[in-house]
Short mmCIF file of C-alpha atoms in Angstrom, two decimals:
data_model
loop_
_atom_site.label_atom_id
_atom_site.label_comp_id
_atom_site.label_asym_id
_atom_site.label_seq_id
_atom_site.Cartn_x
_atom_site.Cartn_y
_atom_site.Cartn_z
CA MET A 17 -4.45 0.58 30.09
CA ASP A 18 -5.10 -3.07 29.35
CA ARG A 19 -3.59 -4.12 26.07
CA PRO A 20 -6.24 -3.70 23.37
CA ASN A 21 -7.28 -6.15 20.73
CA ILE A 22 -6.03 -5.28 17.25
CA LEU A 23 -8.18 -5.44 14.13
CA TYR A 24 -6.06 -5.01 11.01
CA ILE A 25 -8.62 -4.54 8.25
CA HIS A 26 -7.21 -4.03 4.77
CA SER A 27 -8.04 -3.92 1.10
CA HIS A 28 -6.36 -4.46 -2.25
CA ASP A 29 -5.42 -1.58 -4.59
CA THR A 30 -7.56 1.18 -3.04
CA GLY A 31 -5.06 4.02 -2.59
CA ARG A 32 -6.87 6.96 -1.05
CA TYR A 33 -9.90 6.62 -3.30
CA VAL A 34 -12.48 6.49 -0.54
CA GLN A 35 -14.98 9.06 0.71
CA PRO A 36 -13.10 10.56 3.69
CA TYR A 37 -10.22 11.59 1.43
CA GLY A 38 -12.61 13.74 -0.59
CA HIS A 39 -13.15 11.52 -3.62
CA ALA A 40 -16.54 10.96 -5.20
CA VAL A 41 -16.46 7.32 -4.10
CA SER A 42 -19.27 6.48 -1.71
CA THR A 43 -17.89 4.58 1.29
CA PRO A 44 -20.10 5.59 4.23
CA ASN A 45 -18.69 2.97 6.61
CA VAL A 46 -15.12 4.06 6.01
CA GLN A 47 -16.32 7.65 6.41
CA LYS A 48 -17.86 6.80 9.78
CA LEU A 49 -14.64 5.17 10.91
CA ALA A 50 -12.71 8.32 9.98
CA GLU A 51 -15.17 10.54 11.86
CA GLU A 52 -14.68 8.43 14.98
CA GLY A 53 -10.93 7.78 14.67
CA VAL A 54 -7.84 9.47 13.26
CA LEU A 55 -7.27 9.88 9.53
CA PHE A 56 -3.77 10.30 8.13
CA ARG A 57 -3.95 12.45 5.01
CA ARG A 58 -0.41 11.72 3.89
CA ALA A 59 0.19 8.07 4.60
CA PHE A 60 2.43 6.16 2.21
CA CYS A 61 3.35 2.56 1.54
CA PRO A 62 7.02 1.56 1.21
CA ALA A 63 6.27 -0.21 -2.09
CA PRO A 64 3.37 0.27 -4.55
CA THR A 65 3.23 -3.48 -5.15
CA CYS A 66 1.08 -5.91 -3.21
CA SER A 67 3.26 -8.33 -1.23
CA PRO A 68 6.18 -5.95 -0.58
CA SER A 69 3.83 -3.31 0.82
CA ARG A 70 2.03 -5.73 3.15
CA ALA A 71 5.31 -7.30 4.24
CA SER A 72 6.71 -3.89 5.19
CA LEU A 73 3.72 -3.05 7.37
CA LEU A 74 3.78 -6.43 9.11
CA THR A 75 7.54 -6.62 9.69
CA GLY A 76 8.35 -2.92 10.13
CA GLN A 77 11.05 -3.23 7.48
CA TYR A 78 11.47 -2.00 3.92
CA PRO A 79 10.98 -4.67 1.24
CA HIS A 80 14.67 -5.06 0.40
CA SER A 81 15.40 -5.47 4.13
CA CYS A 82 12.68 -8.04 4.92
CA GLY A 83 13.33 -9.91 1.67
CA MET A 84 9.94 -9.46 0.01
CA LEU A 85 11.19 -8.21 -3.36
CA GLY A 86 8.17 -9.36 -5.37
CA LEU A 87 4.80 -11.08 -5.23
CA ALA A 88 4.30 -14.00 -2.84
CA HIS A 89 2.15 -15.99 -5.25
CA ARG A 90 4.91 -15.64 -7.86
CA GLY A 91 7.56 -17.19 -5.62
CA PHE A 92 8.88 -14.37 -3.40
CA SER A 93 8.96 -14.59 0.38
CA LEU A 94 10.06 -13.00 3.64
CA ARG A 95 13.60 -13.70 4.75
CA ASP A 96 12.35 -14.51 8.27
CA TYR A 97 8.66 -15.12 9.02
CA GLY A 98 9.51 -14.83 12.70
CA ARG A 99 9.60 -11.07 12.15
CA HIS A 100 5.90 -10.95 11.27
CA ILE A 101 4.16 -8.90 13.95
CA ILE A 102 2.04 -11.82 15.18
CA HIS A 103 5.13 -13.42 16.71
CA THR A 104 6.06 -10.31 18.67
CA LEU A 105 2.48 -10.01 19.87
CA ARG A 106 2.30 -13.68 20.83
CA LYS A 107 5.09 -13.11 23.37
CA VAL A 108 2.84 -10.69 25.26
CA GLY A 109 -0.28 -12.84 25.21
CA TYR A 110 -1.97 -12.22 21.88
CA THR A 111 -3.60 -14.90 19.77
CA SER A 112 -3.73 -14.36 16.01
CA THR A 113 -6.41 -15.11 13.45
CA LEU A 114 -6.47 -14.58 9.70
CA VAL A 115 -9.65 -14.10 7.68
CA GLY A 116 -9.14 -13.47 3.97
CA VAL A 117 -6.17 -12.05 2.07
CA GLN A 118 -2.67 -12.25 3.54
CA HIS A 119 -0.42 -12.12 0.40
CA VAL A 120 2.92 -12.36 2.20
CA ALA A 121 3.39 -16.14 1.81
CA LYS A 122 2.62 -18.62 -0.92
CA ALA A 123 1.40 -21.04 1.77
CA THR A 124 -0.46 -19.41 4.67
CA GLU A 125 0.76 -21.93 7.26
CA ILE A 126 4.31 -20.59 6.85
CA ILE A 127 3.30 -17.32 8.55
CA GLY A 128 2.32 -18.86 11.88
CA TYR A 129 -1.22 -17.67 12.61
CA ASP A 130 -2.92 -19.46 15.50
CA GLU A 131 -6.06 -19.78 13.40
CA VAL A 132 -6.77 -19.40 9.70
CA VAL A 133 -10.48 -19.29 8.89
CA PRO A 134 -11.21 -21.33 5.73
CA LEU A 135 -13.05 -19.37 3.04
CA GLU A 136 -14.57 -19.98 -0.37
CA SER A 137 -12.84 -16.84 -1.65
CA ALA A 138 -11.23 -13.62 -0.43
CA LYS A 139 -14.08 -11.51 -1.75
CA ALA A 140 -16.08 -9.39 0.67
CA GLU A 141 -19.14 -11.62 0.35
CA HIS A 142 -17.20 -14.45 2.01
CA VAL A 143 -14.68 -12.55 4.17
CA ALA A 144 -17.05 -10.19 5.95
CA PRO A 145 -19.55 -12.75 7.34
CA SER A 146 -16.70 -15.00 8.52
CA ALA A 147 -14.91 -12.16 10.30
CA ALA A 148 -18.20 -11.03 11.86
CA LYS A 149 -18.84 -14.58 13.07
CA PHE A 150 -15.40 -14.66 14.69
CA LEU A 151 -15.99 -11.38 16.52
CA LYS A 152 -19.43 -12.45 17.76
CA GLY A 153 -18.08 -15.79 18.97
CA ARG A 154 -16.56 -14.38 22.17
CA PRO A 155 -12.91 -14.71 21.09
CA GLY A 156 -10.18 -14.85 23.70
CA GLU A 157 -8.53 -11.51 24.37
CA PRO A 158 -6.28 -9.86 23.49
CA PHE A 159 -6.40 -10.93 19.85
CA PHE A 160 -4.83 -9.83 16.59
CA LEU A 161 -7.35 -10.28 13.79
CA SER A 162 -6.30 -9.71 10.17
CA VAL A 163 -9.25 -9.22 7.82
CA GLY A 164 -8.17 -8.91 4.19
CA PHE A 165 -10.45 -8.16 1.25
CA GLN A 166 -9.79 -8.90 -2.44
CA GLU A 167 -11.63 -5.72 -3.34
CA THR A 168 -10.74 -3.31 -4.97
CA HIS A 169 -8.34 -5.42 -7.04
CA ARG A 170 -9.13 -5.97 -10.70
CA ASP A 171 -11.27 -7.49 -12.09
CA PHE A 172 -13.74 -4.96 -10.72
CA HIS A 173 -17.39 -5.54 -9.84
CA GLU A 174 -20.05 -4.58 -12.34
CA PRO A 175 -21.34 -1.02 -11.84
CA GLY A 176 -24.82 -0.66 -10.41
CA PRO A 177 -27.31 2.22 -10.53
CA ALA A 178 -25.18 4.21 -8.07
CA GLU A 179 -22.16 4.05 -10.38
CA ASP A 180 -23.45 5.54 -13.62
CA PRO A 181 -20.39 5.94 -15.91
CA ARG A 182 -21.85 9.11 -17.41
CA TYR A 183 -21.23 10.91 -14.15
CA CYS A 184 -17.87 9.44 -13.14
CA LEU A 185 -14.53 11.23 -13.26
CA PRO A 186 -11.42 9.08 -13.83
CA PRO A 187 -8.44 9.51 -11.49
CA HIS A 188 -6.05 12.39 -12.14
CA PRO A 189 -3.44 10.69 -14.39
CA ILE A 190 -6.13 9.28 -16.70
CA PRO A 191 -7.88 11.14 -19.57
CA ASP A 192 -11.64 11.59 -19.37
CA THR A 193 -13.14 9.30 -22.04
CA PRO A 194 -16.20 7.05 -22.18
CA GLU A 195 -13.92 4.03 -21.65
CA THR A 196 -12.10 5.44 -18.63
CA ARG A 197 -15.37 6.63 -17.09
CA LYS A 198 -16.70 3.09 -17.40
CA ASP A 199 -13.50 1.80 -15.81
CA MET A 200 -13.84 4.21 -12.89
CA ALA A 201 -17.51 3.29 -12.46
CA ALA A 202 -16.45 -0.34 -12.04
CA PHE A 203 -13.83 0.68 -9.47
CA LYS A 204 -16.53 2.55 -7.55
CA ALA A 205 -18.69 -0.57 -7.60
CA SER A 206 -15.82 -2.54 -6.06
CA ALA A 207 -15.33 0.18 -3.46
CA ARG A 208 -19.02 -0.01 -2.59
CA VAL A 209 -18.71 -3.76 -2.00
CA LEU A 210 -15.52 -3.24 0.02
CA ASP A 211 -17.25 -0.65 2.16
CA TRP A 212 -20.13 -3.03 2.81
CA GLY A 213 -17.65 -5.68 3.89
CA MET A 214 -15.75 -3.35 6.20
CA GLY A 215 -18.99 -2.04 7.64
CA THR A 216 -20.18 -5.57 8.36
CA VAL A 217 -17.00 -6.30 10.32
CA LEU A 218 -17.00 -2.98 12.19
CA ASP A 219 -20.67 -3.40 13.12
CA ALA A 220 -19.91 -6.87 14.45
CA LEU A 221 -17.09 -5.44 16.54
CA GLU A 222 -19.55 -2.97 18.04
CA ASP A 223 -22.34 -5.52 18.54
CA ALA A 224 -19.94 -7.86 20.32
CA GLY A 225 -19.02 -5.14 22.81
CA LEU A 226 -15.39 -5.15 21.68
CA ALA A 227 -15.10 -1.75 20.00
CA ASP A 228 -13.95 0.22 23.06
CA ARG A 229 -11.03 -2.10 23.68
CA THR A 230 -9.96 -2.76 20.08
CA LEU A 231 -7.49 -0.80 17.97
CA VAL A 232 -8.76 -0.73 14.39
CA ILE A 233 -6.13 -0.20 11.69
CA CYS A 234 -7.79 0.34 8.32
CA THR A 235 -5.55 0.65 5.28
CA THR A 236 -4.71 -0.69 1.83
CA ASP A 237 -1.54 -1.87 0.14
CA HIS A 238 -1.00 0.87 -2.47
CA GLY A 239 -2.57 2.97 -5.21
CA ILE A 240 -5.43 1.94 -7.45
CA ALA A 241 -4.90 -0.37 -10.44
CA PHE A 242 -4.86 2.24 -13.18
CA PRO A 243 -1.97 3.25 -15.46
CA GLY A 244 0.53 5.55 -13.79
CA MET A 245 -0.72 4.60 -10.34
CA LYS A 246 -0.23 1.10 -8.87
CA CYS A 247 3.39 0.00 -9.28
CA ASN A 248 4.55 3.62 -9.69
CA LEU A 249 6.46 5.76 -7.20
CA THR A 250 4.45 8.92 -7.69
CA ASP A 251 1.99 9.73 -4.90
CA HIS A 252 -0.66 8.13 -7.14
CA GLY A 253 1.08 4.81 -6.47
CA ILE A 254 2.44 5.10 -2.93
CA GLY A 255 -0.34 7.15 -1.33
CA VAL A 256 -2.64 5.01 0.85
CA MET A 257 -5.63 5.43 3.10
CA LEU A 258 -4.81 5.01 6.77
CA ILE A 259 -7.47 5.37 9.44
CA ILE A 260 -6.88 4.22 13.00
CA LYS A 261 -9.49 4.12 15.74
CA GLY A 262 -9.30 2.93 19.32
CA PRO A 263 -7.50 3.32 22.64
CA GLY A 264 -4.45 5.56 23.00
CA GLY A 265 -5.90 8.74 21.52
CA PHE A 266 -7.10 7.37 18.18
CA SER A 267 -10.49 9.01 18.37
CA GLY A 268 -12.43 12.20 17.79
CA GLY A 269 -12.32 12.50 14.02
CA LYS A 270 -8.87 14.05 14.03
CA VAL A 271 -6.92 14.55 10.80
CA VAL A 272 -3.12 14.33 10.72
CA ASP A 273 -1.29 16.00 7.82
CA ALA A 274 2.22 14.80 8.69
CA MET A 275 3.85 12.21 6.45
CA VAL A 276 3.74 8.66 7.82
CA SER A 277 4.69 5.30 6.38
CA HIS A 278 3.42 1.75 6.72
CA VAL A 279 6.75 0.88 8.34
CA ASP A 280 5.67 3.12 11.22
CA ILE A 281 2.72 0.89 12.20
CA PHE A 282 4.71 -1.86 13.96
CA PRO A 283 6.69 0.57 16.19
CA THR A 284 3.48 2.46 16.93
CA ILE A 285 1.82 -0.72 18.17
CA CYS A 286 4.86 -1.47 20.32
CA GLU A 287 4.70 1.96 21.98
CA LEU A 288 0.94 1.76 22.49
CA LEU A 289 1.23 -1.67 24.12
CA GLY A 290 4.24 -0.70 26.21
CA ILE A 291 6.51 -3.42 24.82
CA ASP A 292 10.12 -3.19 23.65
CA PRO A 293 10.33 -2.78 19.88
CA PRO A 294 12.35 -5.46 18.07
CA ASP A 295 15.77 -4.26 16.97
CA TRP A 296 15.02 -4.82 13.28
CA LEU A 297 12.31 -2.14 13.00
CA GLN A 298 13.04 0.64 10.52
CA GLY A 299 10.02 2.88 11.11
CA ARG A 300 9.17 5.22 13.95
CA SER A 301 6.15 5.46 16.21
CA ILE A 302 3.43 7.91 15.24
CA MET A 303 2.17 8.17 18.83
CA PRO A 304 3.79 11.63 19.31
CA LEU A 305 1.64 12.86 16.39
CA VAL A 306 -1.51 11.40 17.88
CA ARG A 307 -0.76 12.95 21.28
CA GLY A 308 -0.16 16.32 19.62
CA GLU A 309 3.41 16.56 20.92
CA VAL A 310 5.02 17.20 17.51
CA GLU A 311 3.95 18.36 14.07
CA ARG A 312 5.96 15.69 12.27
CA THR A 313 7.92 12.56 13.08
CA ARG A 314 9.88 12.32 9.84
CA GLU A 315 11.38 14.66 7.26
CA GLU A 316 11.19 12.16 4.44
CA ILE A 317 9.62 8.91 3.33
CA PHE A 318 11.10 6.26 1.06
CA ALA A 319 9.61 3.70 -1.29
CA GLU A 320 10.79 1.13 -3.79
CA VAL A 321 9.88 -1.26 -6.58
CA ASN A 322 11.82 -4.39 -7.43
CA TYR A 323 9.58 -7.02 -9.00
CA HIS A 324 5.88 -6.96 -9.72
CA ALA A 325 5.00 -9.05 -12.77
CA ALA A 326 8.37 -8.03 -14.22
CA TYR A 327 11.62 -6.57 -12.91
CA GLU A 328 11.50 -2.78 -12.69
CA PRO A 329 13.99 -1.53 -10.06
CA MET A 330 13.14 1.95 -8.77
CA ARG A 331 13.65 3.96 -5.58
CA CYS A 332 12.23 7.25 -4.37
CA VAL A 333 12.48 9.77 -1.57
CA ARG A 334 9.72 12.24 -0.76
CA THR A 335 9.92 15.31 1.46
CA GLU A 336 7.19 17.83 2.23
CA ARG A 337 8.03 19.75 -0.96
CA TRP A 338 9.95 17.44 -3.30
CA LYS A 339 9.83 13.96 -4.85
CA TYR A 340 12.89 12.30 -6.38
CA ILE A 341 12.54 9.03 -8.32
CA ARG A 342 15.40 7.05 -9.79
CA ARG A 343 15.22 4.04 -12.08
CA TYR A 344 17.99 1.45 -12.17
CA ASP A 345 17.16 -0.73 -15.17
CA GLY A 346 18.46 1.50 -17.98
CA ARG A 347 15.16 1.13 -19.84
CA THR A 348 13.71 4.01 -21.80
CA ARG A 349 10.25 2.48 -22.33
CA PRO A 350 7.44 1.49 -19.91
CA VAL A 351 7.35 -1.94 -18.27
CA LEU A 352 3.80 -2.70 -19.39
CA PRO A 353 3.24 -6.07 -17.65
CA ASN A 354 3.49 -4.16 -14.36
CA CYS A 355 0.18 -2.46 -15.19
CA ASP A 356 -2.94 -4.58 -14.72
CA ASP A 357 -5.08 -5.01 -17.83
CA GLY A 358 -8.19 -2.87 -18.12
CA LEU A 359 -10.04 -0.25 -20.13
CA SER A 360 -7.83 2.63 -19.03
CA LYS A 361 -4.68 0.73 -19.99
CA GLU A 362 -6.20 0.11 -23.42
CA VAL A 363 -6.77 3.85 -23.86
CA TRP A 364 -3.15 4.64 -23.04
CA LEU A 365 -1.92 1.89 -25.36
CA GLU A 366 -4.08 3.17 -28.21
CA HIS A 367 -2.37 6.52 -27.83
CA GLY A 368 1.16 5.14 -28.01
CA TRP A 369 2.05 4.44 -24.38
CA ARG A 370 4.36 1.59 -25.41
CA GLU A 371 6.64 4.04 -27.23
CA ARG A 372 6.74 6.80 -24.64
CA SER A 373 10.12 7.47 -23.12
CA ILE A 374 10.81 7.29 -19.37
CA ALA A 375 13.41 9.41 -17.61
CA GLN A 376 15.94 7.56 -15.46
CA GLU A 377 15.80 10.38 -12.92
CA GLN A 378 12.74 12.43 -12.00
CA LEU A 379 12.37 15.43 -9.71
CA TYR A 380 8.99 17.01 -8.94
CA ASP A 381 7.96 20.11 -7.05
CA LEU A 382 4.91 18.85 -5.17
CA ALA A 383 3.71 22.33 -4.30
CA PHE A 384 3.20 23.35 -7.93
CA ASP A 385 3.05 19.93 -9.55
CA PRO A 386 1.13 17.51 -7.30
CA ASN A 387 0.46 15.22 -10.28
CA GLU A 388 4.21 14.80 -10.78
CA ALA A 389 4.06 15.52 -14.50
CA ASN A 390 6.79 18.17 -14.93
CA ASN A 391 10.22 16.60 -14.47
CA LEU A 392 12.70 19.23 -13.22
CA VAL A 393 15.88 17.15 -13.37
CA GLY A 394 17.22 19.31 -16.20
CA ASP A 395 16.25 22.64 -14.61
CA PRO A 396 19.42 24.44 -13.39
CA SER A 397 17.41 26.54 -10.91
CA VAL A 398 16.78 23.46 -8.75
CA ARG A 399 20.19 21.84 -9.14
CA GLY A 400 20.83 22.16 -5.41
CA VAL A 401 17.56 20.42 -4.59
CA LEU A 402 18.39 17.60 -7.00
CA GLU A 403 21.76 17.01 -5.36
CA GLU A 404 20.19 17.04 -1.90
CA MET A 405 17.52 14.52 -2.89
CA ARG A 406 20.10 12.27 -4.53
CA SER A 407 22.09 12.36 -1.29
CA ARG A 408 19.03 11.57 0.84
CA LEU A 409 18.21 8.54 -1.29
CA GLU A 410 21.76 7.21 -1.36
CA ARG A 411 22.12 7.63 2.40
CA TRP A 412 18.96 5.62 3.02
CA MET A 413 20.01 2.90 0.58
CA ARG A 414 23.37 2.55 2.34
CA GLU A 415 21.88 2.65 5.83
CA THR A 416 19.47 -0.16 4.91
CA ASP A 417 22.01 -2.22 2.91
CA ASP A 418 19.98 -1.98 -0.26
CA PRO A 419 21.19 -4.74 -2.60
CA LEU A 420 20.47 -2.52 -5.59
CA LEU A 421 23.67 -0.61 -4.76
CA GLU A 422 25.61 -3.68 -5.88
CA GLY A 423 23.78 -4.07 -9.20
CA PRO A 424 20.65 -5.85 -10.51
CA VAL A 425 18.72 -7.76 -7.85
CA PRO A 426 18.09 -11.40 -8.90
CA ALA A 427 14.78 -13.13 -8.37
CA PRO A 428 14.88 -16.29 -6.23
CA SER A 429 14.90 -19.75 -7.76
CA GLY A 430 11.39 -20.81 -8.71
CA ALA A 431 10.05 -17.26 -9.04
CA ARG A 432 7.78 -16.61 -12.00
CA VAL A 433 8.43 -13.33 -13.81
CA ASN A 434 7.34 -11.66 -17.00
CA ASP A 435 9.66 -10.22 -19.58
CA PRO A 436 9.71 -6.41 -19.14
CA ASP A 437 8.96 -6.13 -22.87
CA ASP A 438 5.69 -8.06 -22.52
CA LEU A 439 2.40 -6.24 -22.90
CA SER A 440 0.38 -7.93 -20.16
CA PRO A 441 1.02 -9.73 -16.85
CA ARG A 442 -1.12 -12.54 -18.27
CA GLU A 443 1.46 -13.47 -20.89
CA PRO A 444 3.57 -16.62 -20.35
CA VAL A 445 6.12 -16.21 -17.57
CA LYS A 446 9.71 -17.32 -17.13
CA VAL A 447 10.47 -19.57 -14.16
CA ILE A 448 13.80 -18.66 -12.58
CA PRO A 449 16.01 -21.78 -12.39
#
């Protein structure tokens, strides 16, 4: 097989809230992609925060290993931009082009793309036509094309006739009120615009005669920007859409239920292309799943938070049945600047969210408690499970040299961070000396 082109098409803050995952969010183009490719029902990001998640996918390393402990536009960065996947691909003949969001470097030129298409904004209205123009312009092959959309990040688009708030249901952690229905309607409007943008790019790929020899990787960075979701280690925060279509068996509308992680994408590409994986990769190829050789490639997935707007160190391990989350900041109250402002946040705040206590350790039985609301840490009947999950997490942290084992993780000089006691990420920040 000739090495295929790679189209990495990605969104902001979408989680799994798209049509092919069963949600009442109309995304017909994403649905079509799922029906023609392979959909991973239980795909997870290694960090429910923007830059760390993207960095993990593109380097094949967990955030604390690749160095991306916080947000790129707030002063965090990769330890080595030579580990970005474009450099591995360049060695085997790929050219690389960026259209839209990258969010792993404060200055795009640091990354090393061969071409960066200038844009008025990273919104779909500007990203999609530019990406389509690139695909229709007879690009050299093989290419790696990253197409990143600002949608569905807040602030959301205004709801249209198709997003009537009266008939919207907020996501599972959020109460059903007029305000939260309006909030969800606005998210749906953003998802509609995102779907149009993705459809425009995918249609251009088809019209240019490139679809049959292009691997399409469609995903997002983490959960949607609602309280208890983005920047949280429950499945609401770390669950992501992942749909892959193209050569190598990624076709036929298959659905895979095995757990996979964003760190698995880089090694998967290496196996598909027949190239040696770099020695720094921490994921594992999902090709055996796609070929139907195994039912699962991993027994557990891991995720972390270090910095978003504010410092909030957390780690988690998830198995098929159990989720264990541990906090390392000693706080007993929420870190509110790590939740984007919006109507749903206002509802939680009106009901006393600021004063709600947070457990330092959390254990959830995902079979009976998929919303992760009933903490079983104090339940003696699952003491053995708790000890096992603690051991799994500690083993992973030691194997990956997690700096959190040595104490609080400092932000780099020049980073801009909020006080954890702030209310909003828009409050004045502290610049680390």
